[in-house]
Tab-separated table of C-alpha atoms in Angstrom:
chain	number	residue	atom	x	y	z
K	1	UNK	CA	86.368	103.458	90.772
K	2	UNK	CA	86.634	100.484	88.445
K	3	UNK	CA	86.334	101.682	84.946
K	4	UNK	CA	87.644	100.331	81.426
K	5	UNK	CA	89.880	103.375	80.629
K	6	UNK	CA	91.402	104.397	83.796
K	7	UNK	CA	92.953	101.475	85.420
K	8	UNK	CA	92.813	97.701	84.355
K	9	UNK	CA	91.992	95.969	88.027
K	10	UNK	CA	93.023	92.467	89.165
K	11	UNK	CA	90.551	89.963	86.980
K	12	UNK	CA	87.309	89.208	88.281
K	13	UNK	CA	86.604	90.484	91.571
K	14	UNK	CA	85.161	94.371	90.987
K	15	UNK	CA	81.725	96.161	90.503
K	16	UNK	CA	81.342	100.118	91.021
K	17	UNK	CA	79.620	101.253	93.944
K	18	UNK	CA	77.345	104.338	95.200
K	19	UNK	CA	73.800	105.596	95.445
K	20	UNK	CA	71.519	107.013	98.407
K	21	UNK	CA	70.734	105.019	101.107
K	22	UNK	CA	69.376	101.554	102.053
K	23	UNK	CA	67.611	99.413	104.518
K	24	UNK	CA	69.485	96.094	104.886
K	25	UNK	CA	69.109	93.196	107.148
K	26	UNK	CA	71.983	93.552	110.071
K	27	UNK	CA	75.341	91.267	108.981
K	28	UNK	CA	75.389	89.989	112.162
K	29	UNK	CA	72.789	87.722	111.235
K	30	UNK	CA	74.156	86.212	108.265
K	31	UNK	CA	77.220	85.025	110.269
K	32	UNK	CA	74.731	82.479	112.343
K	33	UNK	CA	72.782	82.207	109.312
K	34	UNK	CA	75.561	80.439	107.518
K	35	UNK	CA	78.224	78.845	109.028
K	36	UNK	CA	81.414	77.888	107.920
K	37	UNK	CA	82.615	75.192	106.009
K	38	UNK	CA	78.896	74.543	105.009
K	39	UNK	CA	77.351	72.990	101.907
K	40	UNK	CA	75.630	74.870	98.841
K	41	UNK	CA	73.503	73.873	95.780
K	42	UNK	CA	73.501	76.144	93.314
K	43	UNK	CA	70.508	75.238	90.912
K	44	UNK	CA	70.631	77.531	87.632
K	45	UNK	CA	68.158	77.595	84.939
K	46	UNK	CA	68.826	80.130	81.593
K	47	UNK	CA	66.273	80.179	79.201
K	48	UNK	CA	67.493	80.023	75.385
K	49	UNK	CA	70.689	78.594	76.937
K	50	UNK	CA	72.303	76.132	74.022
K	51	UNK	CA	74.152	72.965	75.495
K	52	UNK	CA	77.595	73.482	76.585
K	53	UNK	CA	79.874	74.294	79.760
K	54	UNK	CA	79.182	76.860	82.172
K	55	UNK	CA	81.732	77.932	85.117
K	56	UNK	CA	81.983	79.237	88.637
K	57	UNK	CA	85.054	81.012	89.395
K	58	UNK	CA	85.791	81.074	93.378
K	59	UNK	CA	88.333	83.223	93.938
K	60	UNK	CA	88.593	82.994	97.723
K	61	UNK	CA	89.894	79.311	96.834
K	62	UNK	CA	93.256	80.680	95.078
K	63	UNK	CA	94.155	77.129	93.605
K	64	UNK	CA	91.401	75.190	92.034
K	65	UNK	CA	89.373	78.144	91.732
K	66	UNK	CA	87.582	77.198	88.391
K	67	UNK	CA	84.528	74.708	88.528
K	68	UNK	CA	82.306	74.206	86.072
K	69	UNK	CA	79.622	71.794	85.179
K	70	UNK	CA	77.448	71.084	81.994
K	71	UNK	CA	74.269	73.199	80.865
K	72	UNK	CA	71.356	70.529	79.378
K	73	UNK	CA	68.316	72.045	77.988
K	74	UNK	CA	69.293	75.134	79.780
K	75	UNK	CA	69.622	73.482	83.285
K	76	UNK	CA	72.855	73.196	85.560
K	77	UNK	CA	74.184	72.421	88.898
K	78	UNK	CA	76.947	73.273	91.175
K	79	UNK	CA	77.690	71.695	94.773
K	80	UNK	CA	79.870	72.437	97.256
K	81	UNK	CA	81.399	73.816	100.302
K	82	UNK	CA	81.658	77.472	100.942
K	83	UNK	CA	81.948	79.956	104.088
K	84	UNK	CA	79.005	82.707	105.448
K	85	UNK	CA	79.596	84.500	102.545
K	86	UNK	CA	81.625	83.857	99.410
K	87	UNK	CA	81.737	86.426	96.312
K	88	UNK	CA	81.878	84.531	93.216
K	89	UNK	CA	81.534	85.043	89.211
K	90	UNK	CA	79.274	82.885	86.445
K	91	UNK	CA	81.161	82.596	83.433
K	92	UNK	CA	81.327	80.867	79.968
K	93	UNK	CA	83.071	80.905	76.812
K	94	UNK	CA	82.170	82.728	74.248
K	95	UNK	CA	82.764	81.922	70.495
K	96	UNK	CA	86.105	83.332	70.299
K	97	UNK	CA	87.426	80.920	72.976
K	98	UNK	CA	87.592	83.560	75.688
K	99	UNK	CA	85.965	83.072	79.388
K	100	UNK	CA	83.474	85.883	80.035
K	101	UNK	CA	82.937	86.919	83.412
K	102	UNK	CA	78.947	88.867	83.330
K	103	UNK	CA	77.481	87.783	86.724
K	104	UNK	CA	79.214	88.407	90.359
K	105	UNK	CA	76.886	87.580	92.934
K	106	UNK	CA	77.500	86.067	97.125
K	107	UNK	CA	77.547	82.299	97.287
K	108	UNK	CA	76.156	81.093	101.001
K	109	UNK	CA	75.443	77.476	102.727
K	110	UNK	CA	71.898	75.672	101.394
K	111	UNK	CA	69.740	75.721	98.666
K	112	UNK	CA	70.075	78.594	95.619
K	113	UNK	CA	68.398	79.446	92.328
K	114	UNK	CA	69.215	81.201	89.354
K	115	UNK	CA	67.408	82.016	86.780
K	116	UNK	CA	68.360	84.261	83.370
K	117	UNK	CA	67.937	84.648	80.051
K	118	UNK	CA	70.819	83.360	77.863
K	119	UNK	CA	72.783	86.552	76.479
K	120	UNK	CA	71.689	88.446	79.930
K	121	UNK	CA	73.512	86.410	82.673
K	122	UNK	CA	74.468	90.178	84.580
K	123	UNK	CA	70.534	89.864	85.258
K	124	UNK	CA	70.132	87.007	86.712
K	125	UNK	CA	67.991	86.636	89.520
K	126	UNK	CA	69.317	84.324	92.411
K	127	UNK	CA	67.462	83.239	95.428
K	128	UNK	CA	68.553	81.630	98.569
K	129	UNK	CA	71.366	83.802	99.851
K	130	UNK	CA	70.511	86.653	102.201
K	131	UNK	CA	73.981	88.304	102.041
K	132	UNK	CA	73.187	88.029	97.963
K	133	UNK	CA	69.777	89.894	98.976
K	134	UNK	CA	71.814	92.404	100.760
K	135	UNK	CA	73.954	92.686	97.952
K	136	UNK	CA	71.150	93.754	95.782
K	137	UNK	CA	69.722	95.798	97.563
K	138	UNK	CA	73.186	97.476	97.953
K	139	UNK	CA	73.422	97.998	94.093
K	140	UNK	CA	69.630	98.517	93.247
K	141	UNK	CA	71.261	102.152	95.303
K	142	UNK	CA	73.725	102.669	92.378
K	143	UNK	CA	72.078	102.482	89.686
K	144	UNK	CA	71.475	106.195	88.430
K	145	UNK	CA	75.191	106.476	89.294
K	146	UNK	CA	76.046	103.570	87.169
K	147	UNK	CA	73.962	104.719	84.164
K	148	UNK	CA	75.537	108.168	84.660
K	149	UNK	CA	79.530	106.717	84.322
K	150	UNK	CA	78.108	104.061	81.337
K	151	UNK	CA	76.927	107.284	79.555
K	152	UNK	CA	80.719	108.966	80.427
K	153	UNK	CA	82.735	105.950	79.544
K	154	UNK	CA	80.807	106.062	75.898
K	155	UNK	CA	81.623	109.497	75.383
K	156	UNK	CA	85.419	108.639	76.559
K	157	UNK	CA	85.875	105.874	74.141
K	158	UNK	CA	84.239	108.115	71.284
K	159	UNK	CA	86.981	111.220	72.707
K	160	UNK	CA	89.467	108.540	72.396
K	161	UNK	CA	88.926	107.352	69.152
K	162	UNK	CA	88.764	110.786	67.636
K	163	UNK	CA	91.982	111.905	69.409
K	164	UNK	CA	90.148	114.533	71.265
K	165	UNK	CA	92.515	115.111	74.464
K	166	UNK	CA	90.263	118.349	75.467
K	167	UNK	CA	87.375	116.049	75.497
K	168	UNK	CA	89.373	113.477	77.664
K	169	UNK	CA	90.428	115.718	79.967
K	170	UNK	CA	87.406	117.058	80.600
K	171	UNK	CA	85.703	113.328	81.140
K	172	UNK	CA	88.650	112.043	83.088
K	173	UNK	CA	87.524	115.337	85.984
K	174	UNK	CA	83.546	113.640	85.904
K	175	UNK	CA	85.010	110.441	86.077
K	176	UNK	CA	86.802	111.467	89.322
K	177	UNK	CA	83.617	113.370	90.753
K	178	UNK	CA	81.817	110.388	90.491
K	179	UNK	CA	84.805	108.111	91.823
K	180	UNK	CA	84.068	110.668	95.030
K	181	UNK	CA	80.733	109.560	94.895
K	182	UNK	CA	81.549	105.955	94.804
K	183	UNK	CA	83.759	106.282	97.714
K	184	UNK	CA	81.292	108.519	99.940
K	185	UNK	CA	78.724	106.171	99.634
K	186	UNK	CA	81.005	103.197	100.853
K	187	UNK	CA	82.068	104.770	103.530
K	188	UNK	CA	78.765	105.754	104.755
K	189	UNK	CA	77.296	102.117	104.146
K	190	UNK	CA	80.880	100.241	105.847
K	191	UNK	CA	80.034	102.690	108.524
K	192	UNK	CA	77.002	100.894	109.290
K	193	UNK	CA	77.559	97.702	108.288
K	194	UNK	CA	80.757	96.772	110.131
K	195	UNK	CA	79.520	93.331	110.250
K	196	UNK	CA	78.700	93.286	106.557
K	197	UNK	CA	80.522	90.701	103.422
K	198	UNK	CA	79.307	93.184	101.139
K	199	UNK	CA	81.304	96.277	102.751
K	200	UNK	CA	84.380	94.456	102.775
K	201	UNK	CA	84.098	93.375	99.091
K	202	UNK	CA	82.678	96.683	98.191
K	203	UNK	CA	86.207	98.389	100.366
K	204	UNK	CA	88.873	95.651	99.007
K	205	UNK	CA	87.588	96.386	95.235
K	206	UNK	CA	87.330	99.940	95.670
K	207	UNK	CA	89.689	101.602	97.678
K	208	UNK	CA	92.919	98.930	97.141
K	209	UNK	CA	93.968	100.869	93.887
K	210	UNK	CA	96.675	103.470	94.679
K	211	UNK	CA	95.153	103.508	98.483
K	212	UNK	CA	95.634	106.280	101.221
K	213	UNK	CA	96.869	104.481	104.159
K	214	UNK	CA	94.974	106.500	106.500
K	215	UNK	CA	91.762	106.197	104.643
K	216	UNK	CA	92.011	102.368	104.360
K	217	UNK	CA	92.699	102.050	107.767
K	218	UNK	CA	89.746	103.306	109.393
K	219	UNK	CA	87.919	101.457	107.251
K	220	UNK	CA	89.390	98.141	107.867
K	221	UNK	CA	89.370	99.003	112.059
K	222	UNK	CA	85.593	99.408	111.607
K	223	UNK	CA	85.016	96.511	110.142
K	224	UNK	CA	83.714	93.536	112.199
K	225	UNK	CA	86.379	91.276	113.947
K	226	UNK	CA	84.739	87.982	112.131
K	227	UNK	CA	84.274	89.996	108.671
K	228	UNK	CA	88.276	91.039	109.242
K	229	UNK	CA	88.976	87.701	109.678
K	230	UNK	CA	87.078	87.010	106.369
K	231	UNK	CA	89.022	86.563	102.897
K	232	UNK	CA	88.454	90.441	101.638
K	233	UNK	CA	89.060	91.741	105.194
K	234	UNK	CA	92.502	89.645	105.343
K	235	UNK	CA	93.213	91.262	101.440
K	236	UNK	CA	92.450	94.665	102.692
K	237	UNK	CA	94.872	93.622	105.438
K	238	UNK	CA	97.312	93.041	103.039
K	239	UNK	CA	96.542	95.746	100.607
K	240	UNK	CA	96.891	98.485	104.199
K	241	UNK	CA	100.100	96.826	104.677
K	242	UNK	CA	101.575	97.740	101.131
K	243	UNK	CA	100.036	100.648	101.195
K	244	UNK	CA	102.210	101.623	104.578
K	245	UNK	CA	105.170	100.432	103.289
K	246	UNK	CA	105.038	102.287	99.751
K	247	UNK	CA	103.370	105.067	101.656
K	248	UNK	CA	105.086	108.864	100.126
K	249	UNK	CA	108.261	109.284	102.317
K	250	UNK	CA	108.981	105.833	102.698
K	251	UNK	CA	112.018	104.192	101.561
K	252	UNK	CA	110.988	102.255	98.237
K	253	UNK	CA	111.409	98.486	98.690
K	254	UNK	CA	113.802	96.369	97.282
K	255	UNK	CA	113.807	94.200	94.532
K	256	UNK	CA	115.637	92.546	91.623
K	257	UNK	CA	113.915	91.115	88.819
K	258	UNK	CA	115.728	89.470	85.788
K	259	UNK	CA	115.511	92.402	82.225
K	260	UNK	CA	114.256	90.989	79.085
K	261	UNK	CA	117.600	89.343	78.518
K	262	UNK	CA	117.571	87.273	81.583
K	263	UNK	CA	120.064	89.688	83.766
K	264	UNK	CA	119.214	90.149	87.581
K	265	UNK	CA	118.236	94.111	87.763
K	266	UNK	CA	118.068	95.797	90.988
K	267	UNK	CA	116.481	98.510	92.157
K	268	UNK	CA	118.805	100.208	94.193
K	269	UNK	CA	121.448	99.947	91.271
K	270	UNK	CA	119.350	103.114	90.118
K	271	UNK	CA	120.327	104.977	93.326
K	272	UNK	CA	121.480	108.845	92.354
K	273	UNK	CA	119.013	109.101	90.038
K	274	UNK	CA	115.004	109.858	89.434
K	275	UNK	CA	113.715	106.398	88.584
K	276	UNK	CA	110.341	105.666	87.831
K	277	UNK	CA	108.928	102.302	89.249
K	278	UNK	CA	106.366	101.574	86.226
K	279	UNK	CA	104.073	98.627	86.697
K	280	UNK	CA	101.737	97.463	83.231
K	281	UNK	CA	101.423	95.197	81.103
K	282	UNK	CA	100.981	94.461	76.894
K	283	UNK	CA	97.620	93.157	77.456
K	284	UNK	CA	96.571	96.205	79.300
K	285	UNK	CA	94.617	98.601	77.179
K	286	UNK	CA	94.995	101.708	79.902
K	287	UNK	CA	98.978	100.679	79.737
K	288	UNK	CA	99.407	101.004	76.370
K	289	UNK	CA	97.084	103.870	76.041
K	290	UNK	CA	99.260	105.510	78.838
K	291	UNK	CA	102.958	105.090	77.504
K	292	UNK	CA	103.048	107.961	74.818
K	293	UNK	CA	102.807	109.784	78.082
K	294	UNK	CA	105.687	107.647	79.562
K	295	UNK	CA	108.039	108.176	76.627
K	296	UNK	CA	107.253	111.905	76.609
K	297	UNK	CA	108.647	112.633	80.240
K	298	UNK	CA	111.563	109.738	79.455
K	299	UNK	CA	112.596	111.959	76.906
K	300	UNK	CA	112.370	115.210	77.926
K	301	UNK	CA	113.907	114.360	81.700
K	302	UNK	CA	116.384	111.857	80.852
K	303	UNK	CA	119.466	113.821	79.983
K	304	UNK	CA	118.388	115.351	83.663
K	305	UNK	CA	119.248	112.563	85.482
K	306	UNK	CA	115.575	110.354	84.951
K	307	UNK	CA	114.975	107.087	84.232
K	308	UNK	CA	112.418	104.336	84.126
K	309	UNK	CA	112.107	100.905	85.607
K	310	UNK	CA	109.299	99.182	84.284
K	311	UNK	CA	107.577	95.735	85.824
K	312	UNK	CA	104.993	94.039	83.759
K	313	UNK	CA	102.847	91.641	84.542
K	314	UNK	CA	102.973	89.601	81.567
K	315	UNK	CA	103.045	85.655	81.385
K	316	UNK	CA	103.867	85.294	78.027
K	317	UNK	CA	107.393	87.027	77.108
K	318	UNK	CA	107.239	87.265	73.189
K	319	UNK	CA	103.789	89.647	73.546
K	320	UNK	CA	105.833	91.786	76.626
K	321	UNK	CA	108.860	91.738	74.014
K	322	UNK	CA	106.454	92.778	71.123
K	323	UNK	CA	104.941	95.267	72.870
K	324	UNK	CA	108.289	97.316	74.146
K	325	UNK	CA	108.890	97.389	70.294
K	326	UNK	CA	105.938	98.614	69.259
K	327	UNK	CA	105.773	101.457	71.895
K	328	UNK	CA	109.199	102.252	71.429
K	329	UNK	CA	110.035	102.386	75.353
K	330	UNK	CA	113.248	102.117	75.925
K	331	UNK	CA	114.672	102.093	79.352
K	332	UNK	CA	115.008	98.994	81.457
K	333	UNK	CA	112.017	96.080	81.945
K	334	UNK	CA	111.894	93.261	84.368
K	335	UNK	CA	109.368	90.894	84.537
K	336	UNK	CA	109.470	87.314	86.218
K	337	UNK	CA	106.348	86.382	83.794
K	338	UNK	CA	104.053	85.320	86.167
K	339	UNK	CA	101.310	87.635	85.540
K	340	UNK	CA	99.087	89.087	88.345
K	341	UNK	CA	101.851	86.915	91.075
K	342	UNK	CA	104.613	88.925	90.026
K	343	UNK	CA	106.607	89.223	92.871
K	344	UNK	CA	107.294	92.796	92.775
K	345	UNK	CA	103.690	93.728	91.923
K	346	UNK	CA	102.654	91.967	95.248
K	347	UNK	CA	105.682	93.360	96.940
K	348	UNK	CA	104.651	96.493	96.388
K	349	UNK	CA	100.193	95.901	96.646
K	350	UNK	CA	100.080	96.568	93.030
K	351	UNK	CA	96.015	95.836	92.696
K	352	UNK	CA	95.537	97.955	88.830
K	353	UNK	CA	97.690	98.687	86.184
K	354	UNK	CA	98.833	101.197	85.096
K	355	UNK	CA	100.408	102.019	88.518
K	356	UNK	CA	103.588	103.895	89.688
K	357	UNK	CA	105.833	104.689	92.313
K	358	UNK	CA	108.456	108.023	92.023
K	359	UNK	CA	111.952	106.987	93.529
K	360	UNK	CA	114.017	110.184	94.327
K	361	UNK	CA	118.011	109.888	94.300
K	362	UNK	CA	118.394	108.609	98.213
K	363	UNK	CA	115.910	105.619	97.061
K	364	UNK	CA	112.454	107.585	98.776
K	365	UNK	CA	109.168	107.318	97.650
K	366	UNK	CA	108.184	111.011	96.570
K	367	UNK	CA	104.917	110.543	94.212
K	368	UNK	CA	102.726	107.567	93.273
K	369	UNK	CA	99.875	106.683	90.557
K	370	UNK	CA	101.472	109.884	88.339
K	371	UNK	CA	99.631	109.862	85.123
K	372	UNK	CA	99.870	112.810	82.137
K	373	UNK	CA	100.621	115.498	82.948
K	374	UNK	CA	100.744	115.262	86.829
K	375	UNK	CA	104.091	113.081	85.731
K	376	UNK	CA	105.780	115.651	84.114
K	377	UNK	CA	104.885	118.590	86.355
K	378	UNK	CA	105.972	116.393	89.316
K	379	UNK	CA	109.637	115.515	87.438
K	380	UNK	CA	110.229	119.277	86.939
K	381	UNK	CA	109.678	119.176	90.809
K	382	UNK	CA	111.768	116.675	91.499
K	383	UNK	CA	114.482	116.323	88.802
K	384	UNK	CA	117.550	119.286	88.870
């Protein structure tokens, strides 16, 4: 499950899922409904809207994946090409300079509306796109769910700010009974939907942090041969792949990345000893949250043979310098600064940070995604 102080997710592309069931128009249908390479209008309209830019991110196009256009008396338009199916995010900037990111919704071929109320965008309604219908539908099944895990992450972030680790502990065990939830519900719905846009978003943003290979699996092999061939079925393609080859018992992969001083640092120069494979970031809240836990085990197993190789995903390398200062961590970091494309973060189907891998002395993967305590019971395992 996606949530703010777990795991920060790759930008853009998540929404939780779950709820009881739901009566959907087959996929199959969309797929002749919309075909490829076909042309959209997107007509918006947001009431109480001032003048000024609005944008649609398009992640499926990688490069160029940022359009936007200008809002006039609360009217815009977008035009383009897109596929049977296309997830994509309204967003605008807000008065700090920063791009917010409120509305995900299914772009399709032909004629769409939207319609909101400025300062309410994750309400818009939009018309004209029946895998968007199907997508509501899909989270109009959530939403006692959702309003449960909005309630939780409140009490969380009040836990946190008071220090109260009992509290935390015992909201991190809800959080993970409703993450079961989540995932039940997917599964059911994938299960009949092979042929569905929404189940392979709803698997790739769900189940591609920290996956099980076997779980992953079966549900990419039940998803539709055209919907495989789609741009979430090829990422959960990629994501299963990762998964397999950072599976527990595999050999860790290889890798050098240049340290903070511009030295080439390899991985298997940590061979005969316990090396944790750390991936975060300084603009990570979870990260930073995380590493008094980091520095705890560091200290307590490192005259036992443990140490720490940490990858960040940084782009900027005076805030990933400023922020191994300020948490006082201080083993070895690598970073080739190119944020989310780091190479060994993609190497390895790093999809949320924090993330780790557990290298044993013969280079083998032993434990992964070890956070609190489950890090230092798992050292006294595997450290002697």
């Amino acid at each position: 499950m996606k949530t703010s102080w777990l795991t920060t997710l790759k930008p853009l592309l998540l929404t939780t899922c779950l709820g009881g069931c739901l009566t959907v128009m087959n996929s199959r249908s969309l797929l002749a409904a919309a075909p490829p390479d076909s042309s959209f209008t997107l007509n918006g309209k947001i009431q109480g809207w001032k003048d000024g830019w609005i944008y649609l991110y398009r992640p499926e196009l990688e490069k160029n994946s940022l359009d936007s256009t200008f809002v006039r008396n609360g009217e815009f338009v977008f035009k383009g090409q897109t596929g049977a199916g296309e997830f994509c995010r309204l967003a605008f900037t807000d008065s700090t300079g920063e791009k917010k990111y409120p509305l995900g919704f299914f772009l399709q071929s032909g004629v769409l509306s939207l319609t909101a109320t400025a300062g309410a965008l994750d309400k818009a309604d939009i018309t004209g796109s029946p895998v968007q219908d199907e997508y509501r539908l899909f989270l109009a099944g959530e939403k006692d769910i959702q309003d449960k895990v909005e309630k939780v992450d409140v009490l969380y972030s009040e836990a946190r700010k008071k220090n109260d680790q009992h509290q935390m502990d015992s909201l991190v065990k809800v959080f993970q009974d409703l993450d079961g939830e989540v995932e039940l519900y997917i599964t059911q719905y994938a299960g009949g939907h092979a042929a569905s846009y929404v189940a392979a978003y709803e698997i790739y943003a769900n189940f591609t942090y920290n996956p099980d290979p076997a779980k992953l699996g079966r549900l990419y092999k039940g998803m539709d041969p055209v919907v495989q061939a789609s741009y979430f079925g090829k990422k959960t393609r990629e994501s299963l792949d990762a998964a397999e080859l950072t599976d527990i018992g595999k050999p860790a992969p290889a890798f050098t990345q240049k340290d903070v001083y511009g030295k080439p640092v390899s991985l298997s120069s940590f061979k005969g000893k316990v090396v944790l494979v750390d991936f975060w970031a300084s603009w990570c809240g979870p990260c930073r949250a995380e590493n008094p836990n980091v520095v705890k085990a560091y200290q307590k197993f490192h005259p036992k043979g443990f140490t720490i190789l940490s990858v960040s995903l940084d782009d900027e390398k005076t805030k990933w310098l400023a922020a191994i200062k300020k948490d006082q961590l201080p083993w070895t970091h690598v970073s080739d600064l190119k944020g989310w494309h780091n190479s060994v973060a993609e190497l390895y189907g790093v999809k949320g940070i924090p993330m780790n891998y557990l290298v044993d002395k013969q280079g083998t993967i032993v434990a992964k995604g070890l956070r609190g305590e489950d890090l230092e019971k798992k050292l006294a395992e595997v450290v002697q």
